[in-house]
Amino acid sequence: MCMSLGGRAAESVVFNRITTGAQDDLEKVTKSAYAQVKMYGMSERVGPLSFAPQPGFEAEADLYKKPYSAMLQHTMDQEVSSLVAKAYFTAEKLIRDNRDLLEKLAKTLLKKEVLSYEDIKALIGPPKYGDKQVVELAEHVLPKPENNATF
């Protein structure tokens, strides 16, 4: 979430204003936070509950039925708001703490327009937690679904 909010946080820190440019990122972060709280049971306040969308709803009225109370909805909304706010404040702090590196990258981008991963490493140093590792699963790890299998 912090990574997705980085552009918006950088606008706030660098330009002291926010534009509409990060709207798509904000929408994705909000959906991700709702999924954590409502579908994956990742909220201590809400608990291990899952309210995933139900497939096969035909009637329009069924789409708006909620299997939980208005109070629980309010709690879930608060949790989502808190998750997004914490991620945003963390992103802003990271931008402030690394403003010199951001400026260095920005100046180089103005000159070169495109930077490779190696260029970025040379400018700001290696990633804090090491280079990313690509993990490929062998075909035999995941079972192949049968023709008539239902999940």
PDB file of C-alpha atoms in Angstrom:
ATOM      1  CA  MET A   1       0.000   0.000   0.000  1.00  0.00           C
ATOM      2  CA  CYS A   2       2.826   2.403   0.836  1.00  0.00           C
ATOM      3  CA  MET A   3       4.379   1.880  -2.577  1.00  0.00           C
ATOM      4  CA  SER A   4       1.078   2.585  -4.316  1.00  0.00           C
ATOM      5  CA  LEU A   5       0.645   5.775  -2.304  1.00  0.00           C
ATOM      6  CA  GLY A   6       4.221   6.933  -2.947  1.00  0.00           C
ATOM      7  CA  GLY A   7       3.357   9.219  -5.870  1.00  0.00           C
ATOM      8  CA  ARG A   8       0.613  10.974  -3.941  1.00  0.00           C
ATOM      9  CA  ALA A   9       2.859  11.276  -0.878  1.00  0.00           C
ATOM     10  CA  ALA A  10       5.684  12.692  -3.011  1.00  0.00           C
ATOM     11  CA  GLU A  11       3.324  15.323  -4.456  1.00  0.00           C
ATOM     12  CA  SER A  12       2.334  16.347  -0.952  1.00  0.00           C
ATOM     13  CA  VAL A  13       5.900  16.505   0.376  1.00  0.00           C
ATOM     14  CA  VAL A  14       7.574  18.079  -2.662  1.00  0.00           C
ATOM     15  CA  PHE A  15       4.857  20.375  -4.027  1.00  0.00           C
ATOM     16  CA  ASN A  16       2.754  20.813  -0.873  1.00  0.00           C
ATOM     17  CA  ARG A  17      -0.376  19.917  -2.849  1.00  0.00           C
ATOM     18  CA  ILE A  18      -2.081  16.851  -4.248  1.00  0.00           C
ATOM     19  CA  THR A  19      -3.373  16.433  -7.797  1.00  0.00           C
ATOM     20  CA  THR A  20      -5.828  13.937  -9.263  1.00  0.00           C
ATOM     21  CA  GLY A  21      -2.970  11.960 -10.832  1.00  0.00           C
ATOM     22  CA  ALA A  22      -2.848   9.342  -8.085  1.00  0.00           C
ATOM     23  CA  GLN A  23      -6.600   8.622  -8.091  1.00  0.00           C
ATOM     24  CA  ASP A  24      -6.181   5.164  -9.640  1.00  0.00           C
ATOM     25  CA  ASP A  25      -3.543   4.213  -7.062  1.00  0.00           C
ATOM     26  CA  LEU A  26      -5.776   5.455  -4.254  1.00  0.00           C
ATOM     27  CA  GLU A  27      -8.691   3.408  -5.594  1.00  0.00           C
ATOM     28  CA  LYS A  28      -6.547   0.248  -5.728  1.00  0.00           C
ATOM     29  CA  VAL A  29      -5.270   0.804  -2.190  1.00  0.00           C
ATOM     30  CA  THR A  30      -8.809   1.333  -0.907  1.00  0.00           C
ATOM     31  CA  LYS A  31     -10.016  -1.873  -2.590  1.00  0.00           C
ATOM     32  CA  SER A  32      -7.040  -3.760  -1.178  1.00  0.00           C
ATOM     33  CA  ALA A  33      -7.776  -2.482   2.333  1.00  0.00           C
ATOM     34  CA  TYR A  34     -11.456  -3.453   2.038  1.00  0.00           C
ATOM     35  CA  ALA A  35     -10.401  -6.914   0.846  1.00  0.00           C
ATOM     36  CA  GLN A  36      -8.115  -7.315   3.871  1.00  0.00           C
ATOM     37  CA  VAL A  37     -10.873  -6.324   6.276  1.00  0.00           C
ATOM     38  CA  LYS A  38     -14.032  -7.733   4.642  1.00  0.00           C
ATOM     39  CA  MET A  39     -12.821 -10.796   2.754  1.00  0.00           C
ATOM     40  CA  TYR A  40      -9.601 -12.056   4.335  1.00  0.00           C
ATOM     41  CA  GLY A  41     -10.357 -11.522   8.031  1.00  0.00           C
ATOM     42  CA  MET A  42      -7.171  -9.496   8.567  1.00  0.00           C
ATOM     43  CA  SER A  43      -8.618  -7.021  11.075  1.00  0.00           C
ATOM     44  CA  GLU A  44      -8.387  -7.534  14.819  1.00  0.00           C
ATOM     45  CA  ARG A  45     -11.432  -5.317  15.420  1.00  0.00           C
ATOM     46  CA  VAL A  46     -13.617  -7.122  12.880  1.00  0.00           C
ATOM     47  CA  GLY A  47     -12.171 -10.545  13.561  1.00  0.00           C
ATOM     48  CA  PRO A  48     -11.805 -13.625  11.388  1.00  0.00           C
ATOM     49  CA  LEU A  49     -14.886 -13.002   9.255  1.00  0.00           C
ATOM     50  CA  SER A  50     -15.212 -13.116   5.488  1.00  0.00           C
ATOM     51  CA  PHE A  51     -17.839 -11.285   3.487  1.00  0.00           C
ATOM     52  CA  ALA A  52     -16.759 -12.131  -0.038  1.00  0.00           C
ATOM     53  CA  PRO A  53     -19.081 -11.206  -2.915  1.00  0.00           C
ATOM     54  CA  GLN A  54     -21.448 -14.069  -3.611  1.00  0.00           C
ATOM     55  CA  PRO A  55     -21.468 -15.363  -7.190  1.00  0.00           C
ATOM     56  CA  GLY A  56     -24.758 -15.999  -8.917  1.00  0.00           C
ATOM     57  CA  PHE A  57     -26.771 -13.119  -7.475  1.00  0.00           C
ATOM     58  CA  GLU A  58     -29.406 -12.385 -10.100  1.00  0.00           C
ATOM     59  CA  ALA A  59     -31.777  -9.865  -8.603  1.00  0.00           C
ATOM     60  CA  GLU A  60     -30.474  -6.328  -8.334  1.00  0.00           C
ATOM     61  CA  ALA A  61     -31.802  -6.089  -4.776  1.00  0.00           C
ATOM     62  CA  ASP A  62     -29.673  -9.092  -3.778  1.00  0.00           C
ATOM     63  CA  LEU A  63     -26.543  -7.217  -4.801  1.00  0.00           C
ATOM     64  CA  TYR A  64     -27.119  -4.655  -2.062  1.00  0.00           C
ATOM     65  CA  LYS A  65     -28.025  -7.019   0.759  1.00  0.00           C
ATOM     66  CA  LYS A  66     -25.337  -7.175   3.404  1.00  0.00           C
ATOM     67  CA  PRO A  67     -25.017 -10.113   5.791  1.00  0.00           C
ATOM     68  CA  TYR A  68     -23.828  -7.795   8.582  1.00  0.00           C
ATOM     69  CA  SER A  69     -25.144  -4.912  10.647  1.00  0.00           C
ATOM     70  CA  ALA A  70     -24.731  -1.197  10.040  1.00  0.00           C
ATOM     71  CA  MET A  71     -22.544  -1.098  13.154  1.00  0.00           C
ATOM     72  CA  LEU A  72     -20.198  -3.752  11.762  1.00  0.00           C
ATOM     73  CA  GLN A  73     -20.126  -1.892   8.422  1.00  0.00           C
ATOM     74  CA  HIS A  74     -19.116   1.256  10.309  1.00  0.00           C
ATOM     75  CA  THR A  75     -16.349  -0.663  12.099  1.00  0.00           C
ATOM     76  CA  MET A  76     -15.092  -2.080   8.789  1.00  0.00           C
ATOM     77  CA  ASP A  77     -15.124   1.395   7.227  1.00  0.00           C
ATOM     78  CA  GLN A  78     -13.107   2.730  10.177  1.00  0.00           C
ATOM     79  CA  GLU A  79     -10.596  -0.104   9.850  1.00  0.00           C
ATOM     80  CA  VAL A  80     -10.162   0.540   6.127  1.00  0.00           C
ATOM     81  CA  SER A  81      -9.739   4.250   6.712  1.00  0.00           C
ATOM     82  CA  SER A  82      -7.145   3.542   9.394  1.00  0.00           C
ATOM     83  CA  LEU A  83      -5.200   1.105   7.182  1.00  0.00           C
ATOM     84  CA  VAL A  84      -5.054   3.550   4.279  1.00  0.00           C
ATOM     85  CA  ALA A  85      -4.146   6.486   6.537  1.00  0.00           C
ATOM     86  CA  LYS A  86      -1.314   4.539   8.212  1.00  0.00           C
ATOM     87  CA  ALA A  87       0.058   3.470   4.834  1.00  0.00           C
ATOM     88  CA  TYR A  88      -0.142   7.037   3.532  1.00  0.00           C
ATOM     89  CA  PHE A  89       1.612   8.526   6.572  1.00  0.00           C
ATOM     90  CA  THR A  90       4.305   5.844   6.287  1.00  0.00           C
ATOM     91  CA  ALA A  91       4.758   6.680   2.595  1.00  0.00           C
ATOM     92  CA  GLU A  92       5.059  10.394   3.413  1.00  0.00           C
ATOM     93  CA  LYS A  93       7.620   9.656   6.134  1.00  0.00           C
ATOM     94  CA  LEU A  94       9.663   7.521   3.732  1.00  0.00           C
ATOM     95  CA  ILE A  95       9.604  10.337   1.166  1.00  0.00           C
ATOM     96  CA  ARG A  96      10.643  12.932   3.776  1.00  0.00           C
ATOM     97  CA  ASP A  97      13.386  10.689   5.180  1.00  0.00           C
ATOM     98  CA  ASN A  98      14.732   9.982   1.685  1.00  0.00           C
ATOM     99  CA  ARG A  99      14.084  13.343   0.049  1.00  0.00           C
ATOM    100  CA  ASP A 100      17.733  13.657  -1.005  1.00  0.00           C
ATOM    101  CA  LEU A 101      17.529  10.370  -2.912  1.00  0.00           C
ATOM    102  CA  LEU A 102      14.248  11.433  -4.507  1.00  0.00           C
ATOM    103  CA  GLU A 103      15.827  14.704  -5.683  1.00  0.00           C
ATOM    104  CA  LYS A 104      18.823  12.805  -7.045  1.00  0.00           C
ATOM    105  CA  LEU A 105      16.547  10.466  -9.014  1.00  0.00           C
ATOM    106  CA  ALA A 106      14.406  13.337 -10.290  1.00  0.00           C
ATOM    107  CA  LYS A 107      17.419  15.333 -11.532  1.00  0.00           C
ATOM    108  CA  THR A 108      18.843  12.285 -13.295  1.00  0.00           C
ATOM    109  CA  LEU A 109      15.466  11.488 -14.878  1.00  0.00           C
ATOM    110  CA  LEU A 110      15.283  15.019 -16.265  1.00  0.00           C
ATOM    111  CA  LYS A 111      18.598  14.385 -18.019  1.00  0.00           C
ATOM    112  CA  LYS A 112      18.187  10.754 -19.108  1.00  0.00           C
ATOM    113  CA  GLU A 113      14.377  10.288 -19.202  1.00  0.00           C
ATOM    114  CA  VAL A 114      14.714   6.519 -18.677  1.00  0.00           C
ATOM    115  CA  LEU A 115      16.600   4.734 -15.911  1.00  0.00           C
ATOM    116  CA  SER A 116      17.352   1.042 -15.727  1.00  0.00           C
ATOM    117  CA  TYR A 117      17.382  -0.919 -12.502  1.00  0.00           C
ATOM    118  CA  GLU A 118      21.187  -0.813 -12.586  1.00  0.00           C
ATOM    119  CA  ASP A 119      21.124   2.989 -13.074  1.00  0.00           C
ATOM    120  CA  ILE A 120      18.913   3.356 -10.020  1.00  0.00           C
ATOM    121  CA  LYS A 121      21.132   1.068  -7.948  1.00  0.00           C
ATOM    122  CA  ALA A 122      24.173   3.141  -8.956  1.00  0.00           C
ATOM    123  CA  LEU A 123      22.388   6.367  -7.962  1.00  0.00           C
ATOM    124  CA  ILE A 124      20.822   5.469  -4.649  1.00  0.00           C
ATOM    125  CA  GLY A 125      22.485   2.206  -3.674  1.00  0.00           C
ATOM    126  CA  PRO A 126      21.256  -1.363  -3.476  1.00  0.00           C
ATOM    127  CA  PRO A 127      17.821  -2.222  -2.082  1.00  0.00           C
ATOM    128  CA  LYS A 128      17.703  -2.293   1.710  1.00  0.00           C
ATOM    129  CA  TYR A 129      16.591  -5.924   1.737  1.00  0.00           C
ATOM    130  CA  GLY A 130      18.658  -7.154  -1.211  1.00  0.00           C
ATOM    131  CA  ASP A 131      17.805  -7.666  -4.852  1.00  0.00           C
ATOM    132  CA  LYS A 132      14.382  -9.054  -5.606  1.00  0.00           C
ATOM    133  CA  GLN A 133      14.291 -12.774  -6.143  1.00  0.00           C
ATOM    134  CA  VAL A 134      12.126 -14.377  -8.795  1.00  0.00           C
ATOM    135  CA  VAL A 135      10.635 -17.636  -7.615  1.00  0.00           C
ATOM    136  CA  GLU A 136       9.172 -19.960 -10.196  1.00  0.00           C
ATOM    137  CA  LEU A 137       6.995 -22.847  -9.117  1.00  0.00           C
ATOM    138  CA  ALA A 138       7.549 -26.169 -10.759  1.00  0.00           C
ATOM    139  CA  GLU A 139       4.540 -27.451 -12.692  1.00  0.00           C
ATOM    140  CA  HIS A 140       4.110 -30.397 -10.341  1.00  0.00           C
ATOM    141  CA  VAL A 141       3.627 -28.114  -7.312  1.00  0.00           C
ATOM    142  CA  LEU A 142       0.125 -27.010  -8.301  1.00  0.00           C
ATOM    143  CA  PRO A 143      -2.394 -29.754  -9.046  1.00  0.00           C
ATOM    144  CA  LYS A 144      -4.041 -29.605 -12.450  1.00  0.00           C
ATOM    145  CA  PRO A 145      -7.830 -29.210 -12.199  1.00  0.00           C
ATOM    146  CA  GLU A 146      -9.947 -32.031 -13.487  1.00  0.00           C
ATOM    147  CA  ASN A 147     -12.336 -31.318 -16.346  1.00  0.00           C
ATOM    148  CA  ASN A 148     -15.459 -31.262 -14.170  1.00  0.00           C
ATOM    149  CA  ALA A 149     -13.877 -29.984 -10.975  1.00  0.00           C
ATOM    150  CA  THR A 150     -15.766 -27.315  -9.076  1.00  0.00           C
ATOM    151  CA  PHE A 151     -14.356 -25.138  -6.359  1.00  0.00           C
TER     152      PHE A 151
END
